Coordinates of C-alpha atoms in Angstrom, one line a residue:
X1 CA 17.1 -4.6 11.5
X2 CA 15.7 -8.0 12.4
X3 CA 13.4 -8.3 9.3
X4 CA 14.7 -10.0 6.0
X5 CA 14.3 -8.8 2.6
X6 CA 11.3 -10.4 0.6
X7 CA 11.4 -11.0 -3.3
X8 CA 8.2 -10.2 -5.1
X9 CA 6.5 -13.2 -6.9
X10 CA 8.5 -14.8 -9.5
X11 CA 10.6 -11.6 -10.4
X12 CA 14.1 -10.6 -9.0
X13 CA 12.8 -7.8 -7.2
X14 CA 13.8 -7.7 -3.7
X15 CA 13.0 -5.2 -0.8
X16 CA 12.7 -4.6 2.9
X17 CA 9.1 -5.5 3.7
X18 CA 8.3 -2.4 5.4
X19 CA 7.6 0.4 2.8
X20 CA 6.2 3.6 2.5
X21 CA 2.7 4.7 0.9
X22 CA 3.5 7.8 -0.7
X23 CA -0.2 9.6 -1.4
X24 CA 0.8 12.2 1.0
X25 CA 3.8 12.9 -0.8
X26 CA 2.8 15.4 -3.6
X27 CA -0.9 14.3 -3.6
X28 CA -2.4 17.6 -3.5
X29 CA -5.6 16.3 -4.9
X30 CA -6.0 14.0 -2.0
X31 CA -4.8 16.1 0.8
X32 CA -5.1 19.9 1.7
X33 CA -2.0 22.1 2.5
X34 CA 0.6 19.4 1.5
X35 CA 4.4 21.0 1.5
X36 CA 6.7 19.7 -1.3
X37 CA 9.9 20.0 1.0
X38 CA 8.4 18.2 3.7
X39 CA 7.1 15.5 1.1
X40 CA 10.7 15.1 0.1
X41 CA 12.1 15.1 3.5
X42 CA 9.7 12.1 4.5
X43 CA 11.1 10.1 1.5
X44 CA 14.7 11.0 2.6
X45 CA 13.6 9.9 6.1
X46 CA 12.2 6.4 5.1
X47 CA 15.3 5.7 3.1
X48 CA 17.9 6.7 5.9
X49 CA 15.9 4.4 8.3
X50 CA 16.1 1.2 6.2
X51 CA 12.6 1.8 3.9
X52 CA 13.7 1.3 0.4
X53 CA 10.1 0.3 -1.1
X54 CA 8.7 3.4 -2.2
X55 CA 5.1 3.1 -3.4
X56 CA 3.6 5.9 -5.5
X57 CA 1.0 6.3 -8.2
X58 CA 0.3 8.8 -11.2
X59 CA -3.0 9.7 -9.4
X60 CA -1.3 10.9 -6.3
X61 CA -1.1 14.5 -7.3
X62 CA -1.5 13.9 -10.8
X63 CA 2.2 12.7 -11.3
X64 CA 3.7 15.4 -8.8
X65 CA 4.2 12.5 -6.2
X66 CA 6.2 10.7 -8.9
X67 CA 8.2 14.0 -9.6
X68 CA 9.2 14.5 -5.9
X69 CA 10.1 11.2 -5.3
X70 CA 12.1 11.2 -8.7
X71 CA 14.0 14.3 -7.2
X72 CA 14.8 12.4 -4.1
X73 CA 16.1 9.4 -5.5
X74 CA 18.7 11.3 -7.5
X75 CA 20.6 11.5 -4.3
X76 CA 20.5 7.8 -3.4
X77 CA 22.0 4.8 -5.0
X78 CA 19.0 3.6 -7.5
X79 CA 19.7 0.1 -7.4
X80 CA 19.3 0.2 -3.6
X81 CA 15.8 1.3 -4.0
X82 CA 12.6 -0.3 -5.1
X83 CA 10.1 1.9 -6.8
X84 CA 6.7 0.7 -7.4
X85 CA 4.2 3.1 -9.2
X86 CA 0.7 2.5 -10.6
X87 CA -1.5 3.6 -13.4
X88 CA -5.0 3.3 -14.9
X89 CA -6.5 6.9 -14.6
X90 CA -7.1 8.6 -17.9
X91 CA -8.1 12.2 -17.8
X92 CA -7.7 12.8 -21.7
X93 CA -11.4 13.5 -22.2
X94 CA -11.3 15.8 -19.2
X95 CA -12.9 13.5 -16.9
X96 CA -11.5 10.6 -14.9
X97 CA -11.8 7.3 -16.6
X98 CA -10.1 4.0 -15.7
X99 CA -8.3 2.7 -18.4
X100 CA -6.3 -0.5 -18.9
X101 CA -5.9 -0.3 -22.9
X102 CA -2.4 -1.7 -23.6
X103 CA -1.6 1.6 -25.6
X104 CA -2.5 3.6 -22.6
X105 CA -0.7 1.7 -20.0
X106 CA 2.6 1.7 -22.2
X107 CA 2.4 5.4 -22.5
X108 CA 1.6 5.7 -18.7
X109 CA 4.9 3.7 -18.0
X110 CA 6.7 6.0 -20.2
X111 CA 5.3 9.0 -18.4
X112 CA 6.2 7.5 -15.1
X113 CA 9.8 6.9 -16.0
X114 CA 10.2 10.4 -16.9
X115 CA 8.7 11.8 -13.6
X116 CA 10.5 9.6 -11.6
X117 CA 13.9 10.2 -13.4
X118 CA 14.9 6.7 -13.8
X119 CA 15.4 4.1 -16.7
X120 CA 13.2 1.3 -15.0
X121 CA 10.6 0.7 -12.5
X122 CA 10.7 -2.2 -10.2
X123 CA 7.1 -2.7 -9.9
X124 CA 4.4 -1.2 -12.1
X125 CA 0.9 -2.0 -11.2
X126 CA -2.5 -1.4 -13.0
X127 CA -3.9 0.8 -10.3
X128 CA -7.9 -0.2 -11.0
X129 CA -9.6 -2.4 -13.5
X130 CA -11.7 -1.0 -16.3
X131 CA -14.8 -2.6 -17.7
X132 CA -13.7 -3.6 -21.2
X133 CA -10.1 -4.5 -21.4
X134 CA -9.3 -8.1 -21.3
X135 CA -7.0 -8.4 -18.2
X136 CA -4.6 -10.6 -19.9
X137 CA -4.0 -8.3 -22.7
X138 CA -3.5 -5.6 -20.4
X139 CA -0.8 -7.5 -18.3
X140 CA 0.6 -8.6 -21.7
X141 CA 1.3 -5.0 -22.2
X142 CA 3.2 -4.8 -19.1
X143 CA 5.0 -8.2 -19.8
X144 CA 6.3 -6.7 -22.9
X145 CA 7.8 -3.7 -21.2
X146 CA 9.3 -6.2 -18.8
X147 CA 11.1 -7.9 -21.6
X148 CA 12.4 -4.5 -22.6
X149 CA 13.8 -3.9 -19.1
X150 CA 11.4 -1.1 -18.4
X151 CA 9.9 -2.8 -15.6
X152 CA 11.0 -5.7 -13.5
X153 CA 7.8 -6.8 -11.9
X154 CA 4.1 -6.8 -12.9
X155 CA 1.2 -5.9 -10.5
X156 CA -2.4 -5.3 -10.2
X157 CA -4.2 -3.3 -7.8
X158 CA -8.0 -3.3 -6.6
X159 CA -8.8 -6.2 -9.0
X160 CA -11.2 -8.8 -7.8
X161 CA -10.3 -12.4 -7.4
X162 CA -11.9 -13.2 -10.9
X163 CA -9.8 -10.5 -12.4
X164 CA -6.9 -11.4 -10.8
X165 CA -7.1 -15.0 -12.4
X166 CA -7.9 -13.4 -15.7
X167 CA -4.9 -11.1 -15.5
X168 CA -2.6 -14.0 -14.6
X169 CA -3.8 -16.4 -17.5
X170 CA -0.2 -16.2 -18.6
X171 CA 1.7 -16.4 -15.5
X172 CA 2.6 -13.0 -15.7
X173 CA 1.5 -11.4 -12.3
X174 CA 3.9 -10.9 -9.6
X175 CA 2.3 -8.9 -7.0
X176 CA -1.3 -7.8 -5.9
X177 CA -2.0 -4.9 -4.0
X178 CA -5.4 -4.4 -2.4
X179 CA -7.0 -3.0 0.9
X180 CA -6.1 -5.3 4.0
X181 CA -6.0 -4.8 7.5
X182 CA -6.7 -6.4 11.0
X183 CA -10.1 -4.7 10.5
X184 CA -10.7 -5.7 7.0
X185 CA -10.0 -9.2 6.7
X186 CA -12.1 -10.4 3.8
X187 CA -9.4 -11.9 1.9
X188 CA -8.8 -14.6 4.4
X189 CA -12.1 -16.1 3.6
X190 CA -12.8 -15.2 0.0
X191 CA -10.0 -17.2 -1.6
X192 CA -7.8 -14.4 -2.8
X193 CA -4.9 -15.0 -0.6
X194 CA -5.0 -18.8 -1.1
X195 CA -4.8 -18.1 -5.1
X196 CA -1.9 -15.7 -4.6
X197 CA -0.1 -18.2 -2.4
X198 CA -0.6 -21.3 -4.9
X199 CA 0.5 -19.0 -7.7
X200 CA 3.7 -17.5 -6.0
X201 CA 2.2 -14.0 -6.2
X202 CA 3.0 -11.7 -3.4
X203 CA 0.4 -9.6 -1.7
X204 CA 1.0 -6.0 -0.6
X205 CA -1.8 -4.5 1.5
X206 CA -2.4 -0.7 1.7
X207 CA -4.4 1.3 4.4
X208 CA -2.8 -1.4 7.2
X209 CA -3.5 1.2 9.8
X210 CA -7.0 1.5 8.9
X211 CA -7.3 5.5 8.8
X212 CA -5.3 5.6 12.3
X213 CA -7.7 3.3 14.1
X214 CA -4.8 0.7 14.7
X215 CA -2.5 3.2 16.1
X216 CA -4.1 3.6 19.5
X217 CA -4.8 7.3 19.2
X218 CA -8.4 7.1 19.4
X219 CA -10.6 6.9 22.3
X220 CA -14.5 6.9 23.2
X221 CA -14.2 11.0 23.5
X222 CA -13.4 11.6 19.9
X223 CA -16.0 13.5 17.8
X224 CA -15.6 14.3 14.0
X225 CA -17.5 17.2 12.2
X226 CA -19.8 16.3 9.5
X227 CA -17.2 17.5 6.8
X228 CA -14.6 15.1 8.2
X229 CA -14.4 11.8 6.1
X230 CA -14.1 10.0 9.1
X231 CA -17.6 10.8 10.0
X232 CA -18.8 8.6 7.0
X233 CA -16.7 5.8 7.6
X234 CA -18.6 2.7 9.2
X235 CA -15.3 1.8 11.3
X236 CA -16.1 5.2 13.2
X237 CA -19.6 4.4 14.0
X238 CA -21.2 2.3 16.8
X239 CA -21.1 -0.5 17.7
X240 CA -18.0 -1.1 15.2
X241 CA -16.0 1.5 16.8
X242 CA -16.2 0.3 20.4
X243 CA -15.4 -3.1 19.1
X244 CA -12.4 -1.9 17.6
X245 CA -11.2 0.1 20.6
X246 CA -11.9 -2.9 22.8
X247 CA -9.5 -4.9 20.5
X248 CA -6.6 -2.4 20.1
X249 CA -6.7 -2.2 24.0
X250 CA -5.4 -5.9 23.9
X251 CA -2.2 -4.7 22.0
X252 CA -1.1 -2.2 24.6
X253 CA 0.3 -4.6 27.0
X254 CA 2.3 -6.2 24.1
X255 CA 3.4 -2.8 23.1
X256 CA 4.6 -2.1 26.5
X257 CA 6.5 -5.2 27.0
X258 CA 8.4 -4.4 23.6
X259 CA 8.8 -0.6 24.8
X260 CA 7.0 0.1 21.5
X261 CA 4.0 1.8 20.3
X262 CA 0.7 0.3 19.4
X263 CA 1.4 1.2 15.6
X264 CA 4.7 -0.6 15.8
X265 CA 3.3 -3.8 17.1
X266 CA 0.5 -3.7 14.7
X267 CA 3.1 -3.4 11.9
X268 CA 5.1 -6.1 13.2
X269 CA 2.1 -8.3 13.2
X270 CA 2.0 -7.7 9.3
X271 CA 5.6 -8.2 9.0
X272 CA 5.3 -11.6 10.6
X273 CA 2.1 -12.8 8.7
X274 CA 3.3 -15.2 6.3
X275 CA 0.5 -14.3 3.9
X276 CA 1.8 -11.0 3.6
X277 CA 5.1 -9.9 1.7
X278 CA 5.3 -6.2 2.4
X279 CA 3.1 -3.4 4.0
X280 CA 3.2 0.0 2.9
X281 CA 1.7 2.3 5.4
X282 CA 1.2 6.1 4.6
X283 CA 2.7 9.1 6.6
X284 CA 2.6 13.0 6.4
X285 CA 5.9 13.6 8.5
X286 CA 9.4 12.2 8.6
X287 CA 9.0 11.6 12.2
X288 CA 6.0 9.0 11.5
X289 CA 8.2 7.2 9.2
X290 CA 11.3 7.1 11.6
X291 CA 8.8 5.7 14.3
X292 CA 7.2 3.1 11.8
X293 CA 10.6 1.9 10.7
X294 CA 11.3 0.8 14.2
X295 CA 8.4 -1.9 13.7
X296 CA 11.2 -3.9 11.7
X297 CA 13.0 -4.4 15.1
X298 CA 10.0 -5.7 17.0
X299 CA 10.0 -9.5 17.3
X300 CA 6.6 -10.7 18.6
X301 CA 6.2 -14.1 20.2
X302 CA 4.2 -16.6 18.7
X303 CA 1.8 -16.2 21.9
X304 CA 1.9 -12.2 21.4
X305 CA 1.0 -12.7 17.5
X306 CA -1.8 -15.1 18.2
X307 CA -3.1 -12.7 21.0
X308 CA -3.1 -10.0 18.3
X309 CA -4.9 -12.3 15.8
X310 CA -7.5 -13.5 18.1
X311 CA -8.3 -9.9 19.2
X312 CA -9.2 -8.9 15.8
X313 CA -10.8 -12.2 14.7
X314 CA -13.9 -11.9 12.4
X315 CA -13.3 -8.1 11.5
X316 CA -14.6 -7.7 8.1
X317 CA -14.5 -4.8 5.6
X318 CA -17.3 -2.4 5.7
X319 CA -16.9 -1.1 2.2
X320 CA -17.9 2.3 3.4
X321 CA -15.6 4.9 3.1
X322 CA -12.9 3.1 1.2
X323 CA -10.8 6.0 -0.1
X324 CA -7.5 6.8 -1.8
X325 CA -7.4 9.7 0.9
X326 CA -6.6 7.4 3.9
X327 CA -4.0 9.2 5.9
X328 CA -3.2 6.2 8.1

């Protein structure tokens, strides 16, 4: 493996920078016909191929993703793994409510520890911001858990820049997770990445392959039925879809030069981006994870890196179709 491990924020959490997003591991509320055994095999394959950052959340299967990962990690050396999970979804009223109340977050951490069968979490994220809880108070609850040794690093996910600043009022935030890809580069210009850099906060983008659009598997002949979520996503609508395909075509010669896939080269671009600490593509099959792991062996030249950067320059998020159900 060519890529060096990274440290998250001001914490002592260290992981390889290519992780695994596990919403398709036990996320039966997000995907149809998931197989638990295949999900556990997927996690095992990740660990066997040098992927030691496992990113999950309560809302992935309402705890089931955590349970499956918890079973798998019993067969591995826990200190070698970096387990990140997230909470904020409250179903106690019978409806889904986002809740950042300190007491609720504390209870969520305790529940995640039980499901994951571990006595500490490496990273705990507030999954989404609510409307009412002062962000510094929510993070303060996580800081108290950190001082107790139950979590090692504090994260926030899907927070706006203003919310991140409020959450980090006491300097406790170590890592931010949010949507970012070569197709959704808003954070290059909205000040968020600048703030993170200036305050020693790590950035972990999710959906890096943009519903598979950055894998090279699509062409102009593809059609989606009306009930396919991709038919509602602006990235798959013209003229943007053709512009994306044209940009991806510029990656193919680079992939060929490295005897790699388009996916592996795109992931290598993230791994070499100084603004990004780690990237967490999702997967549904062990073979996908094994292939993704090879991106850590792809060394792009500066010219190749700049070619990819230029090919996708100016792509901004559309905000249409953003969903936890992104299969990458």
